[in-house]
Tab-separated table of C-alpha atoms and ligand atoms in Angstrom:
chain	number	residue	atom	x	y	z
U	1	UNK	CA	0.000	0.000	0.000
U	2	UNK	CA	1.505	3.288	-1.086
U	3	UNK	CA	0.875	4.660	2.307
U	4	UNK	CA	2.728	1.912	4.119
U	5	UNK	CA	5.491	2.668	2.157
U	6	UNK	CA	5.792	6.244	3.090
U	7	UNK	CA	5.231	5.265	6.607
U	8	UNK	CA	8.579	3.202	6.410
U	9	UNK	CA	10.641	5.436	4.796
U	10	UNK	CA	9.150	7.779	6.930
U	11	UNK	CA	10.316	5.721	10.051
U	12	UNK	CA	13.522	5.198	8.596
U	13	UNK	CA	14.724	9.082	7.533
U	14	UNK	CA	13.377	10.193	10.621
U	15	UNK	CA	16.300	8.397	12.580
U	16	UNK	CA	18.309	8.796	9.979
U	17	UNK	CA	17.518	12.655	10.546
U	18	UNK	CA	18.120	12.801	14.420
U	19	UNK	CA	21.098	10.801	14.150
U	20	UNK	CA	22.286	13.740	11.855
U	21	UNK	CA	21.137	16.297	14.143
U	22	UNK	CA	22.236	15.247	17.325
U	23	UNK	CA	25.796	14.862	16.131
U	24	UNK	CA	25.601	18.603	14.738
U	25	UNK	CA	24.741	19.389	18.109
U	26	UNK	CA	27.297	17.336	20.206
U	27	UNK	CA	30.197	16.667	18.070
U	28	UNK	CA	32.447	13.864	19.047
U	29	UNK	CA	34.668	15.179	22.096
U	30	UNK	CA	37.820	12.841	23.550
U	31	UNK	CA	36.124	13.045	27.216
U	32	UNK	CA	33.713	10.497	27.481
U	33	UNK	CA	30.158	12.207	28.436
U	34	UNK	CA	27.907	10.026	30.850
U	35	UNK	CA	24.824	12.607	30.905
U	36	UNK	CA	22.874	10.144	28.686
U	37	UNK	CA	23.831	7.226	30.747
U	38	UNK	CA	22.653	9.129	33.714
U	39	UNK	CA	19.841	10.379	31.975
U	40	UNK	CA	18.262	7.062	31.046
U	41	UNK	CA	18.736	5.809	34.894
U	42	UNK	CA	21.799	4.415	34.862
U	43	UNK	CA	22.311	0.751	34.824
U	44	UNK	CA	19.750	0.107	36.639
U	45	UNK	CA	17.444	2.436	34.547
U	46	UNK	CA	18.966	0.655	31.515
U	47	UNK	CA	17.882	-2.797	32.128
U	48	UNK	CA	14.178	-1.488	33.071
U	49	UNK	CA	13.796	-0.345	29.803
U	50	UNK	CA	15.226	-3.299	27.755
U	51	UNK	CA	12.502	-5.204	29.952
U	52	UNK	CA	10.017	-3.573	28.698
U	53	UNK	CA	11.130	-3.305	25.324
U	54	UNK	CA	11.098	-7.156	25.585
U	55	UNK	CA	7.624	-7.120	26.369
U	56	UNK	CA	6.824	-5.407	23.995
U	57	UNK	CA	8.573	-7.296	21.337
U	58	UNK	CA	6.715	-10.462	22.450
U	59	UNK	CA	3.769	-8.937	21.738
U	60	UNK	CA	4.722	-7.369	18.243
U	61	UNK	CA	3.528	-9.892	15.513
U	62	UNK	CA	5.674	-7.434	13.456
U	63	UNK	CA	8.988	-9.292	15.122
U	64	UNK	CA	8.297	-11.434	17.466
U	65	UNK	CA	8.841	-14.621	15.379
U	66	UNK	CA	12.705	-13.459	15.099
U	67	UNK	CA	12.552	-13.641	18.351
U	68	UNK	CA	11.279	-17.233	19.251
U	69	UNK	CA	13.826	-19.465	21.099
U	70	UNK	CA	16.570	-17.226	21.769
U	71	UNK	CA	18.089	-16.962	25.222
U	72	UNK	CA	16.276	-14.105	26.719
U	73	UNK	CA	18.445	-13.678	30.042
U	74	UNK	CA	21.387	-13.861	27.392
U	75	UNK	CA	19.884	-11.103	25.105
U	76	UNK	CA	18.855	-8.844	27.519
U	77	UNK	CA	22.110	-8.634	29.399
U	78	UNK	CA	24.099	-7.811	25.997
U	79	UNK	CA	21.422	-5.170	24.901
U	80	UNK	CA	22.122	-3.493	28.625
U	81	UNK	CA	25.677	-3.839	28.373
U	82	UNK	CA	25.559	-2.266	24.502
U	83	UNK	CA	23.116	0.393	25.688
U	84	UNK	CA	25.206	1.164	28.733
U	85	UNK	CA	28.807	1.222	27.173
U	86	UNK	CA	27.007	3.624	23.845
U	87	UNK	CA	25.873	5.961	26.555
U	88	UNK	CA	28.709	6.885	28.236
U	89	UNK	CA	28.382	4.194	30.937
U	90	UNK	CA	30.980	1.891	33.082
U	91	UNK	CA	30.226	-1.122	31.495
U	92	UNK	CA	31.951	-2.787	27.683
U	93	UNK	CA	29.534	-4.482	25.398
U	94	UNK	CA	31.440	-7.577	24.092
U	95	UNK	CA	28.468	-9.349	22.342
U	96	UNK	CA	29.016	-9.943	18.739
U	97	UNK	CA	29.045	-7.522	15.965
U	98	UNK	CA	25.869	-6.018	15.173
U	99	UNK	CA	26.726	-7.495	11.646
U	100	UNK	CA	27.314	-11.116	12.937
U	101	UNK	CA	24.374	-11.376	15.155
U	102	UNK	CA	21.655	-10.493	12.874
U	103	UNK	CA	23.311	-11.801	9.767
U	104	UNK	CA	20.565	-14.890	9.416
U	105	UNK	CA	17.320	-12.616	10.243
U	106	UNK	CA	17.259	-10.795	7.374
U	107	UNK	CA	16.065	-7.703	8.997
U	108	UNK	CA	13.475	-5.640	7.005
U	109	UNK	CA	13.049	-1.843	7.225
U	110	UNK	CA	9.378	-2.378	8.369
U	111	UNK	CA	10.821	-5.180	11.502
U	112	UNK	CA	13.838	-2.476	11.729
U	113	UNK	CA	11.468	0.612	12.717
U	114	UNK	CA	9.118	-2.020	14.523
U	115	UNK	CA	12.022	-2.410	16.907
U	116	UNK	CA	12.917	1.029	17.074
U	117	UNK	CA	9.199	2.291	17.561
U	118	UNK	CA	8.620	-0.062	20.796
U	119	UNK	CA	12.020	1.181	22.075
U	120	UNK	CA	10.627	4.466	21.661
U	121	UNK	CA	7.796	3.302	23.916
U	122	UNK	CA	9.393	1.787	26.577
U	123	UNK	CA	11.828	4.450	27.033
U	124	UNK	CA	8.699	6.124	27.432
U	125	UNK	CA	6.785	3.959	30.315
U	126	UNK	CA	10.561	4.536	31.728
U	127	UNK	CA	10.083	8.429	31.800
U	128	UNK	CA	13.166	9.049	29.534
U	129	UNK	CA	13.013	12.442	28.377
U	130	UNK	CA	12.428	12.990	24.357
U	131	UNK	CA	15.868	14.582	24.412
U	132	UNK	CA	17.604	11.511	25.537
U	133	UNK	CA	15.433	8.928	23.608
U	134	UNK	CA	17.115	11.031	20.811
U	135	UNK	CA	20.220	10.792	21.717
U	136	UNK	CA	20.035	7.205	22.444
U	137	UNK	CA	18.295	6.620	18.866
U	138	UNK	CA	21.161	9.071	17.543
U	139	UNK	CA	23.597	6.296	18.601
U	140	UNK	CA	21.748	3.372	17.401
U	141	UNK	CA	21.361	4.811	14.051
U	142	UNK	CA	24.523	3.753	12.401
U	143	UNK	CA	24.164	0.279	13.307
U	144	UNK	CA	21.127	0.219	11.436
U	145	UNK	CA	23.065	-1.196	7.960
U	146	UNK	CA	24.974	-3.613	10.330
U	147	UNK	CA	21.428	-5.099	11.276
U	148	UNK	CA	19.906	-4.967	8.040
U	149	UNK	CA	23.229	-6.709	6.633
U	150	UNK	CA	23.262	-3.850	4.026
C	201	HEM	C1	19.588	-0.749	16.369
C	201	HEM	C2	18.910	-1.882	16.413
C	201	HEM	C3	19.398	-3.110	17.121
C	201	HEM	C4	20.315	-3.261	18.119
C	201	HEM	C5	21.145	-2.194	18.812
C	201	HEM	C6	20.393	-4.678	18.432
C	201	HEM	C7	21.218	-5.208	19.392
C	201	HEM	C8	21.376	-6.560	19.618
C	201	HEM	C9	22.330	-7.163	20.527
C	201	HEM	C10	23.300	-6.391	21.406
C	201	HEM	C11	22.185	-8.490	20.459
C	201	HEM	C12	23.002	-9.564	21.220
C	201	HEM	C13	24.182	-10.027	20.357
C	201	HEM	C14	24.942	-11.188	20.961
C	201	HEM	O1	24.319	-12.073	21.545
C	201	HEM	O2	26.180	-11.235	20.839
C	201	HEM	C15	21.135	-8.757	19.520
C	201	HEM	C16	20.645	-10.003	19.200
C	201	HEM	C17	19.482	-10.233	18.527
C	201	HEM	N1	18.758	-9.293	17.817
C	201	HEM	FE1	19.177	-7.342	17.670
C	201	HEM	N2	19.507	-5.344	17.653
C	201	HEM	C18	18.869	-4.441	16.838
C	201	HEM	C19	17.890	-4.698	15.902
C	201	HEM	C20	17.246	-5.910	15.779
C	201	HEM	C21	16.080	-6.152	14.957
C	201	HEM	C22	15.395	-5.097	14.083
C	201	HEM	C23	15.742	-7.461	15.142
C	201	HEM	C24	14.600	-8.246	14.552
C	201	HEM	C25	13.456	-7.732	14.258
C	201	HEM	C26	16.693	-8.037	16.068
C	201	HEM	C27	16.691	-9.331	16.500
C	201	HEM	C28	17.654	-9.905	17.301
C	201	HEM	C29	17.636	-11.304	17.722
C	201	HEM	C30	16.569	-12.335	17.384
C	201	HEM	C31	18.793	-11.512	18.486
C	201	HEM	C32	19.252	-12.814	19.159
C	201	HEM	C33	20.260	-13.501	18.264
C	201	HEM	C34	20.784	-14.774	18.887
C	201	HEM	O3	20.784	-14.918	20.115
C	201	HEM	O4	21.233	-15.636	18.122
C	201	HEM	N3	17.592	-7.062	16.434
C	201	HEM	N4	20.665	-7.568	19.020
């Protein structure tokens, strides 16, 4: 449907776009900045949201297939620790590459933004503020080919 299409692409650009933005706004500086890691509730903040964001993915029929059998406990500790080390936080995400891990899913860009939208929401029901959902998403953006295996 043509407006399904725009929706996507939609979706897409508009991370695209604030991935842009927000590194106009804070270039890359050699002193690592932990406001965002603070500002999504540290660790413990962290792992609240990728919860969530599981629950929410189980209850997706937009991705939750991909998402059948995998080792939950396993997935949600590497999400923290990759959410957690992007942010600024004490912590090192040494999960595979983004590349590696979804190279058999063959991510779409509708599953891609399905993903991204219910983060969205659970950093909501965790009281993140819009500016650091976008500054989260802003970091998450350039994994996006990785995921897609583009
Ligand atoms: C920016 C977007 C994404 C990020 C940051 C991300 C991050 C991660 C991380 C850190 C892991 C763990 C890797 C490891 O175990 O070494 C993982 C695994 C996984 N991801 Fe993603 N992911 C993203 C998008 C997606 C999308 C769109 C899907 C599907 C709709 C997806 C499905 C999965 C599945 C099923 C696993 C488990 C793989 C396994 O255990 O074999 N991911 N992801």
């Amino acid at each position: 449907m043509k407006y399904e299409r725009f929706r996507k692409t939609i979706g897409v650009t508009l991370l695209l776009l604030i991935g842009g933005l927000t590194a106009c706004q804070h270039p890359p500086t050699s002193e690592p900045d932990a406001s965002l890691y603070s500002a999504l509730g540290e660790r413990t903040g962290i792992e609240s949201i990728v919860e969530d964001l599981l629950y929410l993915i189980v209850e997706d029929e937009r991705i939750a297939f991909q998402f059948k059998g995998i080792d939950v406990a396993h997935f949600h500790k590497q999400l923290s620790d990759q959410i957690c080390d992007l942010s600024g936080g004490p912590c090192e995400y040494t999960g595979r590459e983004m590349r590696e891990s979804h190279s058999a899913m063959a991510v779409t860009e509708t599953q891609f933004n399905a993903l991204t939208e219910n983060l969205i929401l659970a950093m909501e029901q965790n009281g993140i503020t819009t500016g650091a959902q976008n500054r989260l998403l802003a970091l998450l953006a350039p994994l996006h080919k990785a995921v897609r295996g583009l």
